[in-house]
mmCIF file of C-alpha atoms in Angstrom:
data_model
loop_
_atom_site.group_PDB
_atom_site.id
_atom_site.type_symbol
_atom_site.label_atom_id
_atom_site.label_comp_id
_atom_site.label_asym_id
_atom_site.label_seq_id
_atom_site.Cartn_x
_atom_site.Cartn_y
_atom_site.Cartn_z
ATOM 1 C CA MET A 38 -103.404 58.376 -101.139
ATOM 2 C CA SER A 39 -100.627 60.357 -101.964
ATOM 3 C CA ASN A 40 -102.299 63.514 -100.739
ATOM 4 C CA PHE A 41 -103.011 61.621 -97.330
ATOM 5 C CA ILE A 42 -99.470 60.529 -97.001
ATOM 6 C CA ASP A 43 -98.251 64.128 -97.922
ATOM 7 C CA SER A 44 -100.607 65.612 -95.250
ATOM 8 C CA VAL A 45 -99.675 63.230 -92.824
ATOM 9 C CA ILE A 46 -95.696 64.106 -93.167
ATOM 10 C CA ASP A 47 -96.282 67.452 -93.223
ATOM 11 C CA LYS A 48 -98.527 67.240 -89.836
ATOM 12 C CA VAL A 49 -95.523 64.996 -88.301
ATOM 13 C CA ASN A 50 -92.809 67.380 -89.626
ATOM 14 C CA ASN A 51 -94.647 70.431 -87.992
ATOM 15 C CA GLU A 52 -95.162 68.625 -84.784
ATOM 16 C CA ALA A 53 -91.472 67.345 -84.483
ATOM 17 C CA VAL A 54 -90.338 70.866 -85.295
ATOM 18 C CA SER A 55 -92.320 72.467 -82.566
ATOM 19 C CA PHE A 56 -91.626 69.528 -80.242
ATOM 20 C CA TYR A 57 -87.800 70.352 -80.911
ATOM 21 C CA SER A 58 -88.081 73.955 -80.338
ATOM 22 C CA ARG A 59 -90.168 73.729 -77.474
ATOM 23 C CA ILE A 60 -87.526 71.417 -75.666
ATOM 24 C CA VAL A 61 -84.711 73.501 -76.985
ATOM 25 C CA ASN A 62 -86.245 76.623 -75.401
ATOM 26 C CA ASN A 63 -86.693 75.045 -72.203
ATOM 27 C CA ASN A 64 -90.610 75.140 -72.057
ATOM 28 C CA PRO A 65 -91.818 71.564 -72.542
ATOM 29 C CA THR A 66 -95.371 70.781 -72.199
ATOM 30 C CA ASP A 67 -96.537 67.770 -70.001
ATOM 31 C CA THR A 68 -97.353 65.792 -73.068
ATOM 32 C CA ASP A 69 -93.719 66.458 -74.482
ATOM 33 C CA LYS A 70 -92.291 65.316 -70.910
ATOM 34 C CA ILE A 71 -94.561 62.122 -71.321
ATOM 35 C CA ILE A 72 -93.276 61.348 -74.666
ATOM 36 C CA GLY A 73 -89.522 61.916 -73.690
ATOM 37 C CA THR A 74 -89.928 59.478 -70.746
ATOM 38 C CA ILE A 75 -91.483 56.972 -72.943
ATOM 39 C CA GLY A 76 -88.853 57.256 -75.704
ATOM 40 C CA CYS A 77 -86.167 57.090 -72.895
ATOM 41 C CA VAL A 78 -87.573 54.072 -71.167
ATOM 42 C CA SER A 79 -88.071 52.019 -74.768
ATOM 43 C CA ILE A 80 -84.587 52.846 -75.421
ATOM 44 C CA LEU A 81 -83.336 51.457 -72.369
ATOM 45 C CA TYR A 82 -85.631 48.468 -72.356
ATOM 46 C CA TYR A 83 -84.160 47.752 -76.038
ATOM 47 C CA PHE A 84 -80.788 47.612 -74.693
ATOM 48 C CA LEU A 85 -81.010 46.135 -71.354
ATOM 49 C CA PHE A 86 -83.572 43.349 -71.711
ATOM 50 C CA LEU A 87 -83.910 42.471 -75.125
ATOM 51 C CA PRO A 88 -81.713 39.578 -75.833
ATOM 52 C CA SER A 89 -78.784 39.703 -78.147
ATOM 53 C CA SER A 90 -77.539 37.393 -80.284
ATOM 54 C CA PRO A 91 -75.082 34.841 -78.431
ATOM 55 C CA LYS A 92 -71.516 35.554 -79.314
ATOM 56 C CA MET A 93 -69.416 32.471 -79.534
ATOM 57 C CA LYS A 94 -66.068 32.686 -77.348
ATOM 58 C CA LYS A 95 -63.114 30.983 -79.006
ATOM 59 C CA THR A 96 -61.543 28.621 -76.085
ATOM 60 C CA VAL A 97 -57.720 28.369 -76.328
ATOM 61 C CA PRO A 98 -56.531 25.187 -74.788
ATOM 62 C CA ARG A 99 -54.424 25.913 -72.040
ATOM 63 C CA LYS A 100 -51.803 23.818 -70.474
ATOM 64 C CA PRO A 101 -52.184 22.890 -67.017
ATOM 65 C CA TYR A 102 -50.604 24.379 -64.213
ATOM 66 C CA ALA A 103 -47.860 22.502 -62.456
ATOM 67 C CA LYS A 104 -48.652 22.025 -58.972
ATOM 68 C CA LYS A 105 -46.209 23.787 -56.628
ATOM 69 C CA LYS A 106 -45.017 22.233 -53.511
ATOM 70 C CA LEU A 107 -45.574 23.577 -50.228
ATOM 71 C CA VAL A 108 -42.438 24.476 -48.258
ATOM 72 C CA ASN A 109 -42.290 22.961 -45.210
ATOM 73 C CA ASN A 110 -40.001 25.210 -43.020
ATOM 74 C CA ASP A 111 -40.028 25.769 -39.464
ATOM 75 C CA LYS A 112 -39.170 29.472 -39.873
ATOM 76 C CA PHE A 113 -42.627 30.018 -41.285
ATOM 77 C CA ALA A 114 -44.225 28.061 -38.721
ATOM 78 C CA THR A 115 -46.287 29.645 -36.468
ATOM 79 C CA LEU A 116 -44.241 30.345 -33.164
ATOM 80 C CA ILE A 117 -46.925 29.297 -30.477
ATOM 81 C CA ASP A 118 -49.631 26.530 -30.197
ATOM 82 C CA LYS A 119 -53.077 28.240 -30.526
ATOM 83 C CA THR A 120 -54.667 25.643 -28.135
ATOM 84 C CA LEU A 121 -52.532 26.571 -25.209
ATOM 85 C CA GLN A 122 -54.157 28.462 -22.008
ATOM 86 C CA ASN A 123 -53.263 31.789 -21.308
ATOM 87 C CA GLU A 124 -50.522 31.134 -18.822
ATOM 88 C CA ASP A 125 -49.069 28.224 -21.125
ATOM 89 C CA LYS A 126 -49.045 30.523 -23.872
ATOM 90 C CA ILE A 127 -47.309 33.383 -22.198
ATOM 91 C CA ASN A 128 -44.624 30.890 -20.930
ATOM 92 C CA ALA A 129 -44.122 29.405 -24.236
ATOM 93 C CA VAL A 130 -43.424 32.739 -25.840
ATOM 94 C CA VAL A 131 -41.019 33.895 -23.018
ATOM 95 C CA ASN A 132 -39.258 30.528 -23.446
ATOM 96 C CA LYS A 133 -39.128 30.628 -27.198
ATOM 97 C CA PHE A 134 -37.451 34.105 -26.827
ATOM 98 C CA LYS A 135 -34.900 32.827 -24.321
ATOM 99 C CA THR A 136 -34.037 29.627 -26.034
ATOM 100 C CA ASP A 137 -33.966 30.628 -29.682
ATOM 101 C CA PHE A 138 -33.443 34.593 -29.901
ATOM 102 C CA GLU A 139 -31.918 36.076 -26.826
ATOM 103 C CA LYS A 140 -28.413 34.860 -27.577
ATOM 104 C CA ASP A 141 -28.736 36.215 -31.184
ATOM 105 C CA CYS A 142 -29.877 39.640 -29.661
ATOM 106 C CA GLU A 143 -27.147 39.815 -27.157
ATOM 107 C CA LYS A 144 -24.594 38.843 -30.230
ATOM 108 C CA LEU A 145 -26.107 41.583 -32.425
ATOM 109 C CA LEU A 146 -26.198 44.238 -29.720
ATOM 110 C CA ASP A 147 -22.672 43.336 -28.154
ATOM 111 C CA PRO A 148 -20.536 46.569 -28.031
ATOM 112 C CA GLN A 149 -17.331 44.946 -28.993
ATOM 113 C CA ASN A 150 -19.094 43.448 -31.981
ATOM 114 C CA LYS A 151 -19.903 46.826 -33.457
ATOM 115 C CA TYR A 152 -23.153 46.986 -35.961
ATOM 116 C CA ASN A 153 -21.831 47.618 -39.452
ATOM 117 C CA PRO A 154 -25.063 48.409 -41.601
ATOM 118 C CA ASN A 155 -22.895 47.640 -44.770
ATOM 119 C CA ASP A 156 -22.451 43.969 -43.608
ATOM 120 C CA GLU A 157 -25.420 42.090 -45.594
ATOM 121 C CA LYS A 158 -25.309 39.431 -42.702
ATOM 122 C CA MET A 159 -25.657 42.093 -40.019
ATOM 123 C CA ALA A 160 -28.319 43.870 -41.794
ATOM 124 C CA TYR A 161 -30.369 40.744 -42.266
ATOM 125 C CA GLN A 162 -29.842 39.727 -38.627
ATOM 126 C CA LYS A 163 -30.907 42.898 -37.475
ATOM 127 C CA LYS A 164 -34.364 42.643 -39.851
ATOM 128 C CA PHE A 165 -35.045 39.207 -38.911
ATOM 129 C CA LEU A 166 -34.691 39.634 -35.158
ATOM 130 C CA GLY A 167 -36.767 42.813 -35.476
ATOM 131 C CA GLU A 168 -39.528 41.019 -37.159
ATOM 132 C CA ILE A 169 -39.455 37.909 -34.855
ATOM 133 C CA LEU A 170 -39.326 39.876 -31.740
ATOM 134 C CA MET A 171 -42.747 41.942 -33.184
ATOM 135 C CA LYS A 172 -44.132 38.669 -33.804
ATOM 136 C CA LEU A 173 -43.490 37.255 -30.149
ATOM 137 C CA LEU A 174 -44.949 40.668 -28.977
ATOM 138 C CA LEU A 175 -48.199 40.612 -30.926
ATOM 139 C CA GLU A 176 -48.371 36.630 -29.749
ATOM 140 C CA LEU A 177 -48.154 38.296 -26.048
ATOM 141 C CA ASP A 178 -50.618 41.097 -27.132
ATOM 142 C CA ALA A 179 -53.084 38.124 -28.426
ATOM 143 C CA VAL A 180 -53.438 36.737 -24.737
ATOM 144 C CA ASP A 181 -56.965 37.579 -23.875
ATOM 145 C CA VAL A 182 -57.784 38.115 -20.207
ATOM 146 C CA SER A 183 -61.212 39.814 -20.509
ATOM 147 C CA GLU A 184 -62.962 36.813 -20.131
ATOM 148 C CA ILE A 185 -61.623 35.610 -16.924
ATOM 149 C CA GLU A 186 -63.455 35.471 -13.952
ATOM 150 C CA ASP A 187 -61.131 35.083 -11.040
ATOM 151 C CA ILE A 188 -59.533 38.582 -10.308
ATOM 152 C CA GLU A 189 -56.316 37.104 -8.982
ATOM 153 C CA ARG A 190 -55.763 34.892 -11.882
ATOM 154 C CA LYS A 191 -56.287 37.518 -14.162
ATOM 155 C CA GLN A 192 -54.116 39.906 -12.357
ATOM 156 C CA ARG A 193 -51.257 37.201 -12.204
ATOM 157 C CA ILE A 194 -51.857 36.858 -15.885
ATOM 158 C CA LYS A 195 -51.504 40.486 -16.751
ATOM 159 C CA GLN A 196 -48.344 40.561 -14.953
ATOM 160 C CA MET A 197 -46.764 37.599 -16.591
ATOM 161 C CA ARG A 198 -47.757 39.333 -19.809
ATOM 162 C CA LYS A 199 -46.311 42.510 -18.937
ATOM 163 C CA ASP A 200 -43.125 41.049 -17.752
ATOM 164 C CA GLY A 201 -42.677 39.203 -20.985
ATOM 165 C CA ILE A 202 -43.409 42.381 -22.933
ATOM 166 C CA ARG A 203 -40.984 44.499 -20.905
ATOM 167 C CA LEU A 204 -38.322 41.443 -21.520
ATOM 168 C CA ILE A 205 -38.587 41.312 -25.270
ATOM 169 C CA GLN A 206 -38.858 45.348 -25.671
ATOM 170 C CA THR A 207 -35.432 45.687 -23.647
ATOM 171 C CA TYR A 208 -33.869 43.895 -26.869
ATOM 172 C CA LEU A 209 -36.402 45.008 -29.597
ATOM 173 C CA LYS A 210 -35.885 48.941 -28.719
ATOM 174 C CA PRO A 211 -32.053 49.034 -29.345
ATOM 175 C CA ILE A 212 -31.981 46.784 -32.334
ATOM 176 C CA ASP A 213 -34.566 49.207 -33.910
ATOM 177 C CA ALA A 214 -32.165 51.943 -32.772
ATOM 178 C CA LEU A 215 -29.458 50.296 -34.907
ATOM 179 C CA LYS A 216 -28.227 52.783 -37.569
ATOM 180 C CA LYS A 217 -29.439 51.964 -40.796
#
């Protein structure tokens, strides 16, 4: 039996050495390619599909997070109601600008009240008004007239929107141009 085992080991050893030398010399036979493919697939199958022993995770009890109260501030509310018709949206944006922000813009742009970028209140006012005016412009830009069939009404809405944009931009451009 010992002779048989020795002959098998010698045969396997010779075949393994010849297999290795063919692979290294970049001259594999079709059998070598098949053996290599089967070996790679077997290794992949072993690592991907055979279930491993389940690992127990330690769970650490955590404190429940405190529920934060939502801030209910008018400054963060949407500027214009989304359910309004196109004309009403445009009028609401223009009225919101005229009633709430036009005086502040005029006060900031007043030549007697010279803008000082080092004054924190003025710098904040400039940034705030710039953001609000941009938000109002975006509200006007969101008015969609592409689905309106009546050409006369469509032109009227476009003109209203254009006038509102021009009004807001007459204040926005000088505010943005103030020195930083």
